[in-house]
Tab-separated table of C-alpha atoms in Angstrom:
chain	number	residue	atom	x	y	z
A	20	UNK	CA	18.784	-195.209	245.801
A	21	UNK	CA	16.266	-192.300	245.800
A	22	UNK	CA	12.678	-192.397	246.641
A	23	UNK	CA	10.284	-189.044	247.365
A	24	UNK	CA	6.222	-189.489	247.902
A	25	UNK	CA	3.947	-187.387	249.575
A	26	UNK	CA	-0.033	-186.554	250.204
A	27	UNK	CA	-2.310	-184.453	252.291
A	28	UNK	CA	-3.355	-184.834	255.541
A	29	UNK	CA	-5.690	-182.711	257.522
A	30	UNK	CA	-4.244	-178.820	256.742
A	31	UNK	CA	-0.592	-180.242	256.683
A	32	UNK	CA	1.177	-182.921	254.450
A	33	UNK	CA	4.135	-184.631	255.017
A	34	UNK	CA	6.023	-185.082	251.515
A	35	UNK	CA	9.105	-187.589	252.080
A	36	UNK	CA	11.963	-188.816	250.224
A	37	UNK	CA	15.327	-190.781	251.271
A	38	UNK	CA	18.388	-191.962	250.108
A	39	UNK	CA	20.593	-195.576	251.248
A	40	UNK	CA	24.307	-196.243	251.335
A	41	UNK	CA	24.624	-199.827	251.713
A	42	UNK	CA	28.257	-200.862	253.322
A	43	UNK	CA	30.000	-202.219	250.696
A	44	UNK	CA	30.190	-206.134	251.567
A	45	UNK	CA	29.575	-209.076	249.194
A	46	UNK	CA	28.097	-211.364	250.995
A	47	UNK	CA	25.425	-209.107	251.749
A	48	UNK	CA	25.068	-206.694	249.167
A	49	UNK	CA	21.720	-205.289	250.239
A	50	UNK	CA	23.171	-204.101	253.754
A	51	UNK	CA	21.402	-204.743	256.500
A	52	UNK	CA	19.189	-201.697	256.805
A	53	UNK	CA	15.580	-201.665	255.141
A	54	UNK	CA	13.208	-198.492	254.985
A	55	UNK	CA	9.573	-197.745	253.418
A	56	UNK	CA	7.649	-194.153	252.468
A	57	UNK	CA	3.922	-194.555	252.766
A	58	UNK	CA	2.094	-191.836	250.578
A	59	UNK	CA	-1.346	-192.837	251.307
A	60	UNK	CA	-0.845	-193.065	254.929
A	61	UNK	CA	1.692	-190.586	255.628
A	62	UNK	CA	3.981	-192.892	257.330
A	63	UNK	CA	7.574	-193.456	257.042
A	64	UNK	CA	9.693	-196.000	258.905
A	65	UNK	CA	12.996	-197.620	259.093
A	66	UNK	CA	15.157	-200.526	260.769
A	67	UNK	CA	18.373	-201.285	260.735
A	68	UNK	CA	19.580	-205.187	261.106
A	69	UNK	CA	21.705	-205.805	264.089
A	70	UNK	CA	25.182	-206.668	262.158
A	71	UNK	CA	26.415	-209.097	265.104
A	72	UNK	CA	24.618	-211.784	263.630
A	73	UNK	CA	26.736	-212.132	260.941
A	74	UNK	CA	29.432	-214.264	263.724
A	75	UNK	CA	26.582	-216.845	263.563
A	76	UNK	CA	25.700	-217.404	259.786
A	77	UNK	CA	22.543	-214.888	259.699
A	78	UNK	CA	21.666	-211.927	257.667
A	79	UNK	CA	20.710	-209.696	259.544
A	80	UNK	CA	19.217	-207.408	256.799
A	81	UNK	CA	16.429	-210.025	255.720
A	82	UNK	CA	15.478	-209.952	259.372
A	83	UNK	CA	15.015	-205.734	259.057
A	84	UNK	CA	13.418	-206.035	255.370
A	85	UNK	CA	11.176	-208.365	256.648
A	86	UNK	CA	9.714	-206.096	259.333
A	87	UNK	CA	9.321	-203.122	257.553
A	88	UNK	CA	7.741	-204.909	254.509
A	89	UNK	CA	4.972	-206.333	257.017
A	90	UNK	CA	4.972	-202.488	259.133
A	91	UNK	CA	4.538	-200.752	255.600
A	92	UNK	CA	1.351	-203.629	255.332
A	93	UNK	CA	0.345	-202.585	258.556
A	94	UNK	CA	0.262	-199.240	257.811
A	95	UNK	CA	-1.733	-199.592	254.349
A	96	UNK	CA	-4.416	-202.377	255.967
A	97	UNK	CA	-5.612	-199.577	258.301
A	98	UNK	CA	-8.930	-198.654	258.164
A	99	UNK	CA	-10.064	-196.083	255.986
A	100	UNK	CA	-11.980	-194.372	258.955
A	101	UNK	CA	-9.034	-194.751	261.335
A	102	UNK	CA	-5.428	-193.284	261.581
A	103	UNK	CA	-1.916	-194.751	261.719
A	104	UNK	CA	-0.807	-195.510	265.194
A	105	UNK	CA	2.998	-196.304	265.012
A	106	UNK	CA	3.063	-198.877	268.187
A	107	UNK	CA	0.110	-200.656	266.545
A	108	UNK	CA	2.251	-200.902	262.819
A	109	UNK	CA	5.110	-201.853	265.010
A	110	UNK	CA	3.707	-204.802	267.062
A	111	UNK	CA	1.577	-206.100	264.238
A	112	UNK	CA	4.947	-206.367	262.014
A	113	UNK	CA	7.109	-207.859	264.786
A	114	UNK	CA	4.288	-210.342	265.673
A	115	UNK	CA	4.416	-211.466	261.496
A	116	UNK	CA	8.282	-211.182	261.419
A	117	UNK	CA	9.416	-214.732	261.434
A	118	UNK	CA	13.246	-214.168	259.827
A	119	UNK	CA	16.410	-215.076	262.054
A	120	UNK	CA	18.211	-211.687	263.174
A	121	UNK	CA	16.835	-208.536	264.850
A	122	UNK	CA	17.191	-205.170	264.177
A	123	UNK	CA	16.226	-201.624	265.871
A	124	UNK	CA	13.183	-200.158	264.289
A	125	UNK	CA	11.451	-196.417	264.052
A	126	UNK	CA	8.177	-195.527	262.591
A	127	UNK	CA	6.893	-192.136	262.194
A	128	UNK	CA	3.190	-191.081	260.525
A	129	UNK	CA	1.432	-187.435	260.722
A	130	UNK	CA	-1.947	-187.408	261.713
A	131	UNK	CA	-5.309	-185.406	260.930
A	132	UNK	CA	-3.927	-183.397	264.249
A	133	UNK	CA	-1.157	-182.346	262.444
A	134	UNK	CA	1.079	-183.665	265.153
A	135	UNK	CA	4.102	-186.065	264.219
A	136	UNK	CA	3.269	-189.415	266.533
A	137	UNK	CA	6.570	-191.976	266.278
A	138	UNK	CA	7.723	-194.767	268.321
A	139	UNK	CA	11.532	-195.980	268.189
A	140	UNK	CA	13.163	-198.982	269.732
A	141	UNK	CA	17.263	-198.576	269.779
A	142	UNK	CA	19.863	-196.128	267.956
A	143	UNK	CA	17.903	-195.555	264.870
A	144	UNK	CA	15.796	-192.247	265.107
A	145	UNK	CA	14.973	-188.524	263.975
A	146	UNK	CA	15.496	-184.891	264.424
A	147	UNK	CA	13.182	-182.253	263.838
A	148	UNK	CA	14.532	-179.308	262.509
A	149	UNK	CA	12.450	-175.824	262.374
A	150	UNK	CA	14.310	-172.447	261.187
A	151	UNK	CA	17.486	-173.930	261.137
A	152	UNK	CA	17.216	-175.429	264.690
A	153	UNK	CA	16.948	-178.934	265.651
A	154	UNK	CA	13.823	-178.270	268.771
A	155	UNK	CA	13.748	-182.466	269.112
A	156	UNK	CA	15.860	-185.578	268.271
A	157	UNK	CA	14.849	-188.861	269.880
A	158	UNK	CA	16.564	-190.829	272.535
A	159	UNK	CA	18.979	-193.887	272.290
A	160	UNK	CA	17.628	-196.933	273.818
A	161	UNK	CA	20.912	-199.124	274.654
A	162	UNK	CA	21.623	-201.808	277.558
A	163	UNK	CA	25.081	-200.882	276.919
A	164	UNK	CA	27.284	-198.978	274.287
A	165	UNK	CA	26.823	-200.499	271.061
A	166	UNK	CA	24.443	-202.636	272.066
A	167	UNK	CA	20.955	-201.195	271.098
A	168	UNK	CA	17.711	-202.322	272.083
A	169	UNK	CA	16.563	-204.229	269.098
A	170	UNK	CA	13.395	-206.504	268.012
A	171	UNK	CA	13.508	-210.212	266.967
A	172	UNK	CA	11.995	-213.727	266.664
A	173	UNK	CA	12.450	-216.346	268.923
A	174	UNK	CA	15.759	-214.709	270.436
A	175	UNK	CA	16.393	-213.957	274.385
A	176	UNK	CA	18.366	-211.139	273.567
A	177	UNK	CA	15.918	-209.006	272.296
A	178	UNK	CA	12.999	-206.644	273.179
A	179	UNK	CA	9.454	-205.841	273.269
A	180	UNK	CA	7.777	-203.615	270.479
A	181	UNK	CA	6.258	-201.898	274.002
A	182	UNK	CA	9.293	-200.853	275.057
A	183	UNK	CA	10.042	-198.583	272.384
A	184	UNK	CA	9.922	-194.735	273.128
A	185	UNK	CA	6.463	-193.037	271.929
A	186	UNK	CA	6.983	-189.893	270.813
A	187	UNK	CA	4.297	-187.086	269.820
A	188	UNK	CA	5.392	-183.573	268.244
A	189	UNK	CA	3.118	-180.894	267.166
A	190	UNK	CA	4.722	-179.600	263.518
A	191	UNK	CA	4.952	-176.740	261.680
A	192	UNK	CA	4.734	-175.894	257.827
A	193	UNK	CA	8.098	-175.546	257.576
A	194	UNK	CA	9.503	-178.195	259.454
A	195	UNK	CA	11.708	-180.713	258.480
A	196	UNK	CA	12.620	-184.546	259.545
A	197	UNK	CA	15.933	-186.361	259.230
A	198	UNK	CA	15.385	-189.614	260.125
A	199	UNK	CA	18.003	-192.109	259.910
A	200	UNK	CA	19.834	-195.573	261.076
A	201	UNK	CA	22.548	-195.367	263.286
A	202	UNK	CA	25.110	-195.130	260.312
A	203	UNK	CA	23.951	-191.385	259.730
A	204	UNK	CA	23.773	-190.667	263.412
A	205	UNK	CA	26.767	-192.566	265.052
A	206	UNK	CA	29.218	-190.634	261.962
A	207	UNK	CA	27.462	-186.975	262.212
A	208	UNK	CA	26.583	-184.809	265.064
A	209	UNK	CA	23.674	-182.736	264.458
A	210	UNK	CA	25.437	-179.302	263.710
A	211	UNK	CA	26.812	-181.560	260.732
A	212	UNK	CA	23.650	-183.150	259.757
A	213	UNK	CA	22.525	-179.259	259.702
A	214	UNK	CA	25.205	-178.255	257.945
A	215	UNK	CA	24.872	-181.185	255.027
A	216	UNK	CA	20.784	-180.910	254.817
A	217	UNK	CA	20.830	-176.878	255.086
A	218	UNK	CA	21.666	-175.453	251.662
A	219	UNK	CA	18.542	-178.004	250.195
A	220	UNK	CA	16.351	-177.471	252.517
A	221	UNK	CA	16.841	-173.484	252.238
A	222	UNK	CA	16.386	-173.889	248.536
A	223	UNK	CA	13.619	-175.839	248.664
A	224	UNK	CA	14.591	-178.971	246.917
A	225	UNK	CA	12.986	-181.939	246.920
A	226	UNK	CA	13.571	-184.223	249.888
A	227	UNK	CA	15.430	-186.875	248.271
A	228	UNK	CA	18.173	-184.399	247.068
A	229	UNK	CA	18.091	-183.405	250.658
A	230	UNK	CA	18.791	-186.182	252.022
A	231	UNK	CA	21.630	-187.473	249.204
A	232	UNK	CA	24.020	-185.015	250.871
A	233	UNK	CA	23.249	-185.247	254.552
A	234	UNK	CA	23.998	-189.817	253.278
A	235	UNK	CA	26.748	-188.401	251.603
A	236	UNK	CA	28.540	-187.083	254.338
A	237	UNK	CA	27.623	-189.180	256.499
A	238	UNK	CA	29.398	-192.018	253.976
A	239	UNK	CA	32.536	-189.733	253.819
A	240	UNK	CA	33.280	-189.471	257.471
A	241	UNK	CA	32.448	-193.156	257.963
A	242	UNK	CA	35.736	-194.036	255.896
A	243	UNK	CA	37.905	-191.731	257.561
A	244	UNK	CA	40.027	-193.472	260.048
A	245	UNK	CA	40.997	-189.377	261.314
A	246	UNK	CA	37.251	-187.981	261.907
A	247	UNK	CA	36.375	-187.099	265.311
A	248	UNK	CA	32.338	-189.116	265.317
A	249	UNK	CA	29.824	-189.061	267.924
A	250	UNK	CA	30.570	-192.859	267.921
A	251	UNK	CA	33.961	-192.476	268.797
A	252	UNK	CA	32.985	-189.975	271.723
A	253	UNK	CA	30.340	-192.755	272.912
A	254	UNK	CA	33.235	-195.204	272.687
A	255	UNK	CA	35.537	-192.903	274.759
A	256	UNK	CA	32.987	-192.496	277.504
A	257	UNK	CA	32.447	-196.494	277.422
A	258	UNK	CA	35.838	-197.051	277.785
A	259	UNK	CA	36.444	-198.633	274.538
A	260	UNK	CA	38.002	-195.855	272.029
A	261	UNK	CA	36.885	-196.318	268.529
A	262	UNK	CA	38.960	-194.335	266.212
A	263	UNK	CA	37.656	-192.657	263.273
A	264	UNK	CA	34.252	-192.871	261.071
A	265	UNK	CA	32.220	-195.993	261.984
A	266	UNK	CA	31.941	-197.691	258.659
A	267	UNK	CA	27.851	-198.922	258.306
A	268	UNK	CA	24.933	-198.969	256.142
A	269	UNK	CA	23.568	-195.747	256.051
A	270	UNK	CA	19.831	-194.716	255.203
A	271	UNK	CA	18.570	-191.038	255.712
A	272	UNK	CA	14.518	-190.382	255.079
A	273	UNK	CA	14.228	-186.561	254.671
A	274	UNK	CA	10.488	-184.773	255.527
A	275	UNK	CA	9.492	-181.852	255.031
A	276	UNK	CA	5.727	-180.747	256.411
A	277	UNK	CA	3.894	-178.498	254.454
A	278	UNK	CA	0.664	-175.981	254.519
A	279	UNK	CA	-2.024	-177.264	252.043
């Protein structure tokens, strides 16, 4: 499932594209991961459902579509003479979020400034990547392993759209984003996101077949019961010892900033 929009903004643009491996599950053939590319605004974001629900009857995954279908409103009902502020598109969807379920959330939007302002609540998150170097990838937020901070209605387990990490990067022409859910970054490390996204973005191709391989990878170690992951290193240190790829939904938005 490929998708790749983009539009000016100030001297840079920000053209995006992304690709989704849903885990393959019949009950919930959608997954439970949800994302959205906004051309006009320049804003990307993404969620990913918490899958513990499941234990109790609830999908997850409408909870995580809901909230990015009401961010990606937020986002387009701002004001033509004012700019996307990601903790604004955040709290406005979570406030209009009524599904069962929770889910960790990032959004992401360039500004006239030309610097990249994001907030992210949990394991979901980005890297920036500029000559072949990741220079930034954003934090984990967990109360313990495997247990990210996450958004949701009317539960006491969950979090607070302020709590989420703000972020602001000045960018580059040049630069790239990998964003993804936790499905790209608990299976890859980031020398093997690098390695996966380098060859397209050297060539130039268009974000979406950028990202296909970096989800494609991240797809084949999750159903490889050998692969040394950073989610089996996290489970190590936790005491727990997960073996192998960490089989998930796995969604990868790929951005690449441009001089206009």
């Amino acid at each position: 499932m490929a998708d790749r929009v983009g539009a000016q903004k100030g001297n840079l643009m920000m053209l995006s594209g992304s690709f989704y491996i849903p885990k393959e599950r019949s009950s919930r053939p959608q997954g439970d991961d949800s994302h959205f590319i906004c051309e006009e605004k320049q804003t990307i974001g993404l969620a990913d459902g918490v899958g513990g629900w499941s234990s109790k009857g609830i999908d997850a995954g409408i909870y995580a579509r809901e909230l990015m279908n009401n961010a990606l409103m937020a986002a387009i009902l701002t004001q033509s003479d004012r700019q996307v502020d990601p903790m604004t598109v955040l709290s406005e969807a979570y406030s209009k979020t009524k599904a069962l379920g929770s889910s960790t959330a990032c959004i992401i939007t360039l500004k006239d400034d030309n610097m990249l302002h994001a907030v992210n609540m949990g394991d979901s998150g980005f890297m920036l990547i500029r000559g072949g170097v990741v220079i930034y990838k954003s934090p984990i937020q967990q109360h313990n392993f495997n247990f990210p901070y996450q958004l949701g209605y009317s539960s006491e387990n969950t979090d607070k759209p302020s709590q989420a990490e703000v972020i602001k990067l000045g960018v580059e022409p040049g630069d790239v984003i990998i964003a993804g859910t936790d499905g790209l970054f608990d299976n890859l490390s980031e020398d093997q996101i690098l390695e996966a996204a380098a060859e397209g973005i050297e060539q130039g191709l268009d974000p979406e077949d950028v990202a296909w391989p970096v989800a494609q990878r991240a797809y084949n170690v999750s159903m490889d019961g050998q692969a040394v992951t950073p989610f089996m290193q996290a489970s190590i240190l936790a005491g727990r010892r997960h073996t192998g790829g960490k089989r998930d939904d796995i969604t990868v938005i790929v951005s690449r900033i441009l001089d206009m």
